[in-house]
């Protein structure tokens, strides 16, 4: 009919799937940025390779996926003069493919807060000193993070020695009753179920964060 305006046709809305992709694209960056920052090494951190030794290599080879005593040492690759640890330093030891549930080693909160019920040595983690002895008091806290495959320890604020050359984990402390005959408690760090690969040392590392920052 003349004199009646034609209806206005609005453009069709974009498909729902397209809108979802745009929505994800806009809001994914703020979510990814903190993750990237978290995974980036701290500016004040020093990093070197780690070397793994089992107290009993025969047992570790014959019985995998259960707690075993081991130590991580970084002195064969780095001199003490360039990697001296001091009071309140935080040490992060990456143990690729190690398993086991989160373990605070007696702490009531993460190691970064230094809130402990007892020294970590009572729960299986001790510092290895330059003379080969194991210290019961130098560490103030420790925790195993299975998601990052990382053992984090903190040097006590009152420690006077800089002769820490490694960390030792006692396998018996990860068993029921903290005795050798006890069943595994499921807490880490536990060596890989399929054994440690020959190239393990190429991906493992030790990172020092000065002053625990």
XYZ file of N, CA and C in Angstrom:
639
model
N 0.848 -1.199 0.000
C 0.000 0.000 0.000
C 0.877 1.241 0.000
N 0.455 2.270 -0.763
C 1.258 3.486 -0.828
C 1.122 4.275 0.460
N 2.178 4.968 0.831
C 2.152 5.761 2.054
C 2.519 5.013 3.297
N 2.673 3.698 3.235
C 3.068 2.880 4.397
C 4.550 2.575 4.280
N 5.339 3.027 5.233
C 6.793 2.791 5.132
C 7.110 1.309 5.203
N 8.131 0.942 4.452
C 8.569 -0.467 4.473
C 9.191 -0.789 5.812
N 9.010 -1.998 6.317
C 9.606 -2.383 7.622
C 11.126 -2.330 7.568
N 11.705 -1.881 8.685
C 13.172 -1.786 8.784
C 13.724 -3.152 9.139
N 14.674 -3.630 8.350
C 15.262 -4.950 8.593
C 16.627 -4.765 9.276
N 16.730 -5.255 10.469
C 17.999 -5.175 11.203
C 18.918 -6.303 10.765
N 20.217 -6.042 10.719
C 21.140 -7.136 10.342
C 21.081 -8.273 11.356
N 21.229 -9.432 10.836
C 21.157 -10.617 11.714
C 22.276 -10.602 12.743
N 21.958 -11.060 13.941
C 22.974 -11.131 15.001
C 24.006 -12.178 14.633
N 25.275 -11.959 15.007
C 26.307 -12.962 14.711
C 26.012 -14.259 15.429
N 26.467 -15.357 14.868
C 26.217 -16.662 15.511
C 26.723 -16.685 16.948
N 26.038 -17.448 17.776
C 26.420 -17.551 19.194
C 27.856 -18.016 19.345
N 28.300 -18.945 18.491
C 29.642 -19.485 18.599
C 30.694 -18.404 18.380
N 30.396 -17.462 17.414
C 31.338 -16.376 17.156
C 31.450 -15.473 18.363
N 30.313 -15.140 18.979
C 30.356 -14.279 20.158
C 31.161 -14.928 21.279
N 31.045 -16.214 21.439
C 31.786 -16.886 22.502
C 33.291 -16.801 22.260
N 33.684 -16.954 21.019
C 35.105 -16.878 20.714
C 35.645 -15.488 21.013
N 34.857 -14.451 20.650
C 35.294 -13.088 20.927
C 35.364 -12.840 22.428
N 34.360 -13.335 23.146
C 34.338 -13.167 24.599
C 35.574 -13.804 25.231
N 35.930 -15.008 24.777
C 37.101 -15.697 25.310
C 38.374 -14.931 24.969
N 38.391 -14.428 23.725
C 39.592 -13.718 23.307
C 39.831 -12.456 24.096
N 38.757 -11.775 24.487
C 38.906 -10.518 25.216
C 39.340 -10.760 26.656
N 38.765 -11.773 27.284
C 38.976 -11.949 28.715
C 40.025 -12.994 29.077
N 40.575 -13.687 28.101
C 41.569 -14.694 28.426
C 42.903 -14.071 28.796
N 43.241 -12.914 28.214
C 44.545 -12.307 28.490
C 44.739 -11.960 29.957
N 43.747 -11.282 30.633
C 43.942 -11.013 32.059
C 44.102 -12.266 32.893
N 43.498 -13.404 32.447
C 43.619 -14.634 33.207
C 44.978 -15.288 32.985
N 45.514 -15.153 31.769
C 46.785 -15.783 31.457
C 47.966 -15.000 32.011
N 47.825 -13.674 32.124
C 48.949 -12.849 32.547
C 49.472 -13.224 33.922
N 48.598 -13.387 34.961
C 49.135 -13.801 36.263
C 49.821 -15.147 36.206
N 49.299 -16.073 35.346
C 49.918 -17.388 35.241
C 51.312 -17.269 34.653
N 51.467 -16.438 33.622
C 52.779 -16.255 33.020
C 53.745 -15.621 34.012
N 53.260 -14.663 34.790
C 54.116 -14.028 35.789
C 54.507 -15.021 36.870
N 53.562 -15.912 37.225
C 53.847 -16.910 38.256
C 54.914 -17.878 37.802
N 54.874 -18.253 36.523
C 55.820 -19.227 36.014
C 57.159 -18.608 35.665
N 57.232 -17.284 35.592
C 58.492 -16.612 35.258
C 59.380 -16.552 36.487
N 60.693 -16.815 36.371
C 61.585 -16.757 37.515
C 61.635 -15.364 38.103
N 61.787 -15.287 39.421
C 61.922 -13.993 40.073
C 63.213 -13.326 39.645
N 63.168 -11.986 39.618
C 64.330 -11.243 39.133
C 65.548 -11.471 40.005
N 65.335 -11.714 41.319
C 66.451 -11.858 42.240
C 66.893 -13.306 42.405
N 66.328 -14.210 41.602
C 66.615 -15.628 41.771
C 67.877 -16.033 41.019
N 68.587 -17.003 41.596
C 69.734 -17.629 40.945
C 69.371 -19.093 40.716
N 69.743 -19.633 39.585
C 69.339 -20.994 39.248
C 70.516 -21.805 38.726
N 70.539 -23.086 39.106
C 71.579 -23.986 38.638
C 71.009 -25.391 38.514
N 71.777 -26.301 37.982
C 71.330 -27.688 37.826
C 71.375 -28.437 39.157
N 70.593 -29.516 39.229
C 70.564 -30.355 40.416
C 71.042 -31.755 40.068
N 71.702 -32.402 41.027
C 72.174 -33.779 40.855
C 71.506 -34.642 41.920
N 70.972 -35.798 41.508
C 70.215 -36.672 42.401
C 71.031 -37.890 42.785
N 71.000 -38.211 44.087
C 71.665 -39.415 44.599
C 70.694 -40.148 45.525
N 70.573 -41.472 45.373
C 69.780 -42.283 46.292
C 70.701 -42.882 47.348
N 70.196 -42.971 48.586
C 70.978 -43.611 49.638
C 71.241 -45.071 49.276
N 70.259 -45.735 48.675
C 70.415 -47.111 48.213
C 69.891 -47.181 46.784
N 70.793 -47.144 45.828
C 70.393 -47.179 44.427
C 69.711 -48.498 44.088
N 70.163 -49.589 44.687
C 69.569 -50.902 44.411
C 68.095 -50.923 44.794
N 67.767 -50.414 45.974
C 66.372 -50.386 46.410
C 65.543 -49.480 45.509
N 66.111 -48.355 45.132
C 65.383 -47.407 44.295
C 65.072 -47.994 42.926
N 65.982 -48.820 42.414
C 65.770 -49.434 41.106
C 64.792 -50.599 41.169
N 64.818 -51.344 42.274
C 63.985 -52.540 42.390
C 62.572 -52.249 42.889
N 62.392 -51.160 43.589
C 61.089 -50.843 44.172
C 60.763 -49.383 43.865
N 60.002 -49.152 42.815
C 59.691 -47.803 42.378
C 58.306 -47.378 42.834
N 58.085 -46.062 42.852
C 56.784 -45.537 43.225
C 56.505 -45.532 44.707
N 57.519 -45.750 45.542
C 57.379 -45.721 46.994
C 58.478 -44.816 47.554
N 58.328 -44.368 48.804
C 59.343 -43.463 49.359
C 60.728 -44.096 49.428
N 61.734 -43.319 49.085
C 63.128 -43.709 49.219
C 63.923 -42.500 49.700
N 64.975 -42.762 50.452
C 65.835 -41.671 50.909
C 66.730 -41.215 49.763
N 66.834 -39.923 49.590
C 67.671 -39.386 48.526
C 68.162 -37.995 48.914
N 69.150 -37.531 48.191
C 69.625 -36.170 48.384
C 69.769 -35.495 47.026
N 69.612 -34.201 47.026
C 69.830 -33.383 45.848
C 70.991 -32.458 46.153
N 72.010 -32.537 45.322
C 73.254 -31.800 45.554
C 73.537 -30.945 44.327
N 73.950 -29.699 44.530
C 74.261 -28.860 43.378
C 75.737 -28.465 43.304
N 76.555 -28.897 44.249
C 77.965 -28.505 44.235
C 78.778 -29.097 43.091
N 78.447 -30.286 42.547
C 79.262 -30.768 41.418
C 79.175 -29.859 40.194
N 78.141 -28.999 40.154
C 77.933 -28.156 38.989
C 78.181 -26.680 39.263
N 78.157 -26.291 40.529
C 78.297 -24.884 40.875
C 79.182 -24.749 42.103
N 80.157 -23.853 42.051
C 81.046 -23.652 43.198
C 80.316 -22.915 44.306
N 80.729 -23.198 45.532
C 80.084 -22.549 46.674
C 80.265 -21.041 46.662
N 81.382 -20.579 46.107
C 81.654 -19.142 46.131
C 80.632 -18.358 45.313
N 80.000 -19.013 44.331
C 79.012 -18.326 43.514
C 77.582 -18.742 43.853
N 77.433 -19.642 44.804
C 76.100 -20.104 45.155
C 75.996 -20.333 46.657
N 76.510 -19.399 47.437
C 76.470 -19.513 48.886
C 75.077 -19.161 49.398
N 74.530 -20.021 50.262
C 73.204 -19.788 50.812
C 73.323 -19.058 52.136
N 72.403 -18.137 52.365
C 72.444 -17.315 53.561
C 71.135 -17.434 54.332
N 71.126 -16.858 55.539
C 69.942 -16.906 56.388
C 68.731 -16.336 55.665
N 67.597 -17.020 55.820
C 66.298 -16.614 55.276
C 66.162 -16.788 53.763
N 67.166 -17.373 53.109
C 67.036 -17.657 51.678
C 65.971 -18.732 51.462
N 65.262 -18.641 50.352
C 64.317 -19.684 49.966
C 64.927 -20.485 48.827
N 64.855 -21.810 48.933
C 65.424 -22.697 47.930
C 64.297 -23.503 47.305
N 64.229 -23.497 45.977
C 63.226 -24.263 45.244
C 63.944 -25.334 44.433
N 63.627 -26.596 44.716
C 64.279 -27.722 44.050
C 63.259 -28.422 43.164
N 63.478 -28.353 41.871
C 62.561 -28.982 40.925
C 62.932 -30.452 40.766
N 61.961 -31.330 41.033
C 62.173 -32.779 40.961
C 61.248 -33.344 39.888
N 61.659 -33.322 38.630
C 60.790 -33.761 37.527
C 60.271 -35.178 37.707
N 58.965 -35.342 37.490
C 58.281 -36.643 37.508
C 58.146 -37.257 38.893
N 58.635 -36.583 39.940
C 58.405 -37.094 41.292
C 56.922 -36.946 41.619
N 56.415 -37.836 42.466
C 54.986 -37.885 42.758
C 54.761 -37.763 44.259
N 53.489 -37.914 44.657
C 53.133 -37.825 46.068
C 52.311 -36.587 46.345
N 51.408 -36.694 47.312
C 50.520 -35.587 47.652
C 51.280 -34.445 48.319
N 50.612 -33.301 48.402
C 51.202 -32.121 49.044
C 51.683 -32.471 50.449
N 52.855 -31.990 50.795
C 53.450 -32.302 52.093
C 54.024 -31.036 52.710
N 53.458 -30.573 53.836
C 53.980 -29.369 54.502
C 55.100 -29.666 55.501
N 55.440 -30.948 55.663
C 56.517 -31.345 56.577
C 56.343 -30.718 57.964
N 55.125 -30.822 58.489
C 54.850 -30.352 59.835
C 54.395 -28.926 59.926
N 54.378 -28.192 58.818
C 53.987 -26.783 58.861
C 52.478 -26.645 58.938
N 52.019 -25.540 59.510
C 50.585 -25.255 59.580
C 50.134 -24.418 58.392
N 51.090 -23.926 57.602
C 50.774 -23.133 56.413
C 51.969 -23.209 55.474
N 51.861 -22.690 54.236
C 52.974 -22.804 53.290
C 54.294 -22.298 53.828
N 55.378 -22.823 53.270
C 56.715 -22.493 53.754
C 57.005 -21.006 53.678
N 56.351 -20.293 52.773
C 56.619 -18.868 52.625
C 56.226 -18.074 53.865
N 55.388 -18.669 54.737
C 54.944 -17.961 55.943
C 55.743 -18.315 57.189
N 56.609 -19.320 57.059
C 57.432 -19.718 58.197
C 56.627 -20.044 59.456
N 55.455 -20.592 59.323
C 54.628 -20.930 60.473
C 54.676 -22.442 60.659
N 55.536 -22.916 61.546
C 55.745 -24.347 61.680
C 55.433 -24.842 63.090
N 55.020 -26.117 63.155
C 54.817 -26.770 64.435
C 56.127 -27.336 64.961
N 56.982 -27.763 64.053
C 58.262 -28.360 64.423
C 59.221 -28.176 63.258
N 60.504 -28.390 63.515
C 61.494 -28.257 62.455
C 61.242 -29.297 61.373
N 61.464 -28.955 60.102
C 61.246 -29.919 59.013
C 62.073 -31.184 59.163
N 63.189 -31.098 59.900
C 64.039 -32.275 60.073
C 63.291 -33.406 60.750
N 62.322 -33.072 61.588
C 61.535 -34.101 62.255
C 60.559 -34.795 61.332
N 60.384 -34.249 60.140
C 59.431 -34.813 59.181
C 60.112 -35.259 57.898
N 61.443 -35.298 57.914
C 62.143 -35.946 56.811
C 63.005 -35.097 55.914
N 63.108 -33.780 56.152
C 63.926 -32.925 55.287
C 65.027 -32.269 56.114
N 66.276 -32.475 55.685
C 67.414 -31.859 56.363
C 68.377 -31.275 55.340
N 69.136 -30.292 55.796
C 70.112 -29.651 54.918
C 71.419 -30.428 54.937
N 72.003 -30.602 53.763
C 73.303 -31.255 53.632
C 74.383 -30.193 53.675
N 75.348 -30.372 54.574
C 76.405 -29.380 54.750
C 77.664 -29.777 53.981
N 78.561 -28.826 53.857
C 79.768 -29.024 53.064
C 80.624 -30.173 53.585
N 80.597 -30.399 54.898
C 81.408 -31.470 55.470
C 80.730 -32.842 55.364
N 79.560 -32.903 54.720
C 78.867 -34.174 54.542
C 77.842 -34.497 55.612
N 77.762 -33.682 56.645
C 76.803 -33.938 57.724
C 75.433 -33.366 57.374
N 74.402 -33.820 58.109
C 73.044 -33.345 57.914
C 72.636 -32.473 59.095
N 72.131 -31.291 58.811
C 71.758 -30.349 59.868
C 70.309 -30.557 60.295
N 70.081 -30.512 61.591
C 68.737 -30.648 62.144
C 68.064 -29.293 62.348
N 68.829 -28.200 62.261
C 68.291 -26.899 62.672
C 68.361 -25.800 61.612
N 69.113 -25.978 60.551
C 69.311 -24.886 59.599
C 68.035 -24.544 58.842
N 67.180 -25.533 58.567
C 65.943 -25.269 57.841
C 64.827 -24.862 58.803
N 64.120 -23.800 58.443
C 63.007 -23.366 59.285
C 61.673 -23.889 58.773
N 61.567 -24.212 57.487
C 60.314 -24.725 56.936
C 60.589 -25.411 55.605
N 59.627 -26.236 55.190
C 59.746 -26.955 53.921
C 58.363 -27.369 53.457
N 58.207 -27.524 52.153
C 56.942 -28.030 51.616
C 57.174 -28.649 50.242
N 56.394 -29.682 49.942
C 56.427 -30.325 48.635
C 55.159 -29.952 47.883
N 55.331 -29.362 46.684
C 54.203 -28.976 45.837
C 54.152 -29.936 44.652
N 53.182 -30.859 44.626
C 53.147 -31.864 43.556
C 52.783 -31.286 42.202
N 52.088 -30.161 42.176
C 51.684 -29.573 40.898
C 52.874 -28.945 40.172
N 53.776 -28.365 40.940
C 54.983 -27.781 40.360
C 56.166 -28.740 40.421
N 55.957 -29.910 41.047
C 57.034 -30.893 41.226
C 58.238 -30.232 41.896
N 57.954 -29.461 42.932
C 58.994 -28.641 43.550
C 59.020 -28.818 45.061
N 60.212 -29.008 45.586
C 60.438 -29.020 47.023
C 60.982 -27.647 47.415
N 60.240 -26.932 48.250
C 60.657 -25.604 48.683
C 61.099 -25.658 50.139
N 62.246 -25.083 50.420
C 62.744 -25.021 51.793
C 63.208 -23.600 52.068
N 63.275 -23.273 53.344
C 63.758 -21.950 53.736
C 64.859 -22.097 54.782
N 65.951 -21.379 54.559
C 67.027 -21.350 55.536
C 66.561 -20.519 56.731
N 66.830 -20.998 57.934
C 66.378 -20.307 59.138
C 66.931 -18.882 59.210
N 66.116 -17.931 59.672
C 66.601 -16.554 59.816
C 67.758 -16.433 60.800
N 67.886 -17.415 61.687
C 68.953 -17.364 62.684
C 70.177 -18.183 62.287
N 70.152 -18.783 61.103
C 71.281 -19.612 60.657
C 72.518 -18.745 60.442
N 73.675 -19.265 60.847
C 74.932 -18.529 60.686
C 75.837 -19.167 59.647
N 75.469 -20.345 59.149
C 76.314 -21.041 58.190
C 75.882 -20.757 56.758
N 76.837 -20.751 55.844
C 76.530 -20.649 54.414
C 77.018 -21.907 53.706
N 77.290 -22.957 54.504
C 77.851 -24.173 53.941
C 76.831 -25.202 53.523
N 75.611 -24.778 53.163
C 74.597 -25.716 52.701
C 74.866 -26.056 51.243
N 75.007 -27.341 50.940
C 75.339 -27.764 49.572
C 74.280 -28.679 48.968
N 73.211 -28.966 49.717
C 72.173 -29.839 49.196
C 71.076 -30.076 50.222
N 70.097 -30.887 49.837
C 68.989 -31.256 50.713
C 68.835 -32.772 50.717
N 68.451 -33.300 51.870
C 68.262 -34.735 52.020
C 66.837 -35.016 52.476
N 66.189 -35.969 51.818
C 64.844 -36.392 52.189
C 64.912 -37.839 52.666
N 64.393 -38.090 53.866
C 64.396 -39.431 54.443
C 63.115 -40.163 54.063
N 63.254 -41.262 53.337
C 62.088 -42.007 52.874
C 61.236 -42.553 53.995
N 61.852 -42.988 55.083
C 61.095 -43.560 56.199
C 60.126 -42.543 56.783
N 60.472 -41.263 56.735
C 59.614 -40.217 57.300
C 58.336 -40.043 56.486
N 58.287 -40.594 55.279
C 57.101 -40.494 54.433
C 56.224 -41.745 54.548
N 56.492 -42.574 55.562
C 55.713 -43.794 55.805
C 54.942 -43.672 57.116
N 53.948 -44.521 57.291
C 53.153 -44.521 58.523
C 54.055 -44.762 59.718
N 53.883 -43.960 60.753
C 54.698 -44.073 61.946
C 56.121 -43.591 61.748
N 56.433 -43.115 60.539
C 57.780 -42.651 60.187
C 58.829 -43.732 60.455
N 58.450 -44.972 60.140
C 59.377 -46.091 60.296
C 59.450 -46.852 58.980
N 60.529 -47.591 58.778
C 60.769 -48.285 57.525
C 59.689 -49.315 57.208
N 59.150 -49.965 58.250
C 58.144 -51.010 58.039
C 56.754 -50.442 57.778
N 56.587 -49.129 57.950
C 55.268 -48.536 57.773
C 54.856 -48.445 56.308
N 53.570 -48.454 56.063
C 53.057 -48.321 54.699
C 53.233 -46.882 54.217
N 53.452 -46.690 52.931
C 53.577 -45.324 52.402
C 52.345 -44.495 52.717
N 52.554 -43.250 53.133
C 51.448 -42.368 53.487
C 50.891 -41.634 52.268
N 51.576 -41.715 51.151
C 51.120 -41.028 49.951
C 51.641 -39.613 49.820
N 52.387 -39.149 50.810
C 52.938 -37.803 50.763
C 54.245 -37.792 49.972
N 54.472 -36.707 49.253
C 55.694 -36.587 48.470
C 56.801 -35.876 49.218
N 57.960 -35.832 48.590
C 58.238 -36.279 47.230
C 58.642 -37.757 47.161
N 58.052 -38.457 46.212
C 58.341 -39.868 45.983
C 58.933 -40.016 44.585
N 60.013 -40.764 44.439
C 60.615 -40.953 43.105
C 59.605 -41.479 42.101
N 59.807 -41.189 40.805
C 58.860 -41.580 39.762
C 58.528 -43.071 39.779
N 57.273 -43.398 39.475
C 56.833 -44.785 39.476
C 57.539 -45.619 38.415
N 57.910 -44.984 37.310
C 58.592 -45.726 36.246
C 60.099 -45.548 36.305
N 60.612 -45.087 37.448
C 62.048 -44.914 37.617
C 62.540 -43.568 37.106
N 63.738 -43.222 37.497
C 64.341 -41.947 37.105
C 65.043 -42.112 35.761
N 64.714 -41.277 34.818
C 65.314 -41.362 33.492
C 66.770 -40.889 33.517
N 67.532 -41.338 32.534
C 68.949 -41.001 32.482
C 69.187 -39.507 32.296
N 68.247 -38.837 31.635
C 68.425 -37.409 31.385
C 67.755 -36.545 32.448
N 67.432 -37.137 33.597
C 66.734 -36.410 34.662
C 67.486 -35.154 35.067
N 68.796 -35.254 35.222
C 69.581 -34.112 35.686
C 69.569 -32.937 34.716
N 69.176 -33.194 33.465
C 69.158 -32.115 32.479
C 67.953 -31.199 32.652
N 66.910 -31.702 33.291
C 65.713 -30.885 33.478
C 65.505 -30.447 34.921
N 66.145 -31.117 35.868
C 66.030 -30.731 37.277
C 66.861 -29.481 37.537
N 66.405 -28.672 38.473
C 67.159 -27.459 38.791
C 66.953 -27.061 40.248
N 67.861 -26.222 40.714
C 67.763 -25.629 42.047
C 67.767 -24.117 41.875
N 66.813 -23.459 42.510
C 66.711 -22.007 42.413
C 66.809 -21.382 43.796
N 67.652 -20.409 43.929
C 67.777 -19.671 45.192
C 67.139 -18.303 45.045
N 66.257 -17.964 46.007
C 65.679 -16.635 46.061
C 66.219 -15.954 47.306
N 67.064 -14.982 47.118
C 67.749 -14.336 48.231
C 66.777 -13.673 49.188
N 66.995 -13.914 50.453
C 66.163 -13.276 51.478
C 64.744 -13.782 51.541
N 64.447 -14.856 50.821
C 63.119 -15.438 50.867
C 62.053 -14.614 50.204
N 62.444 -13.660 49.377
C 61.448 -12.795 48.732
C 60.649 -13.545 47.683
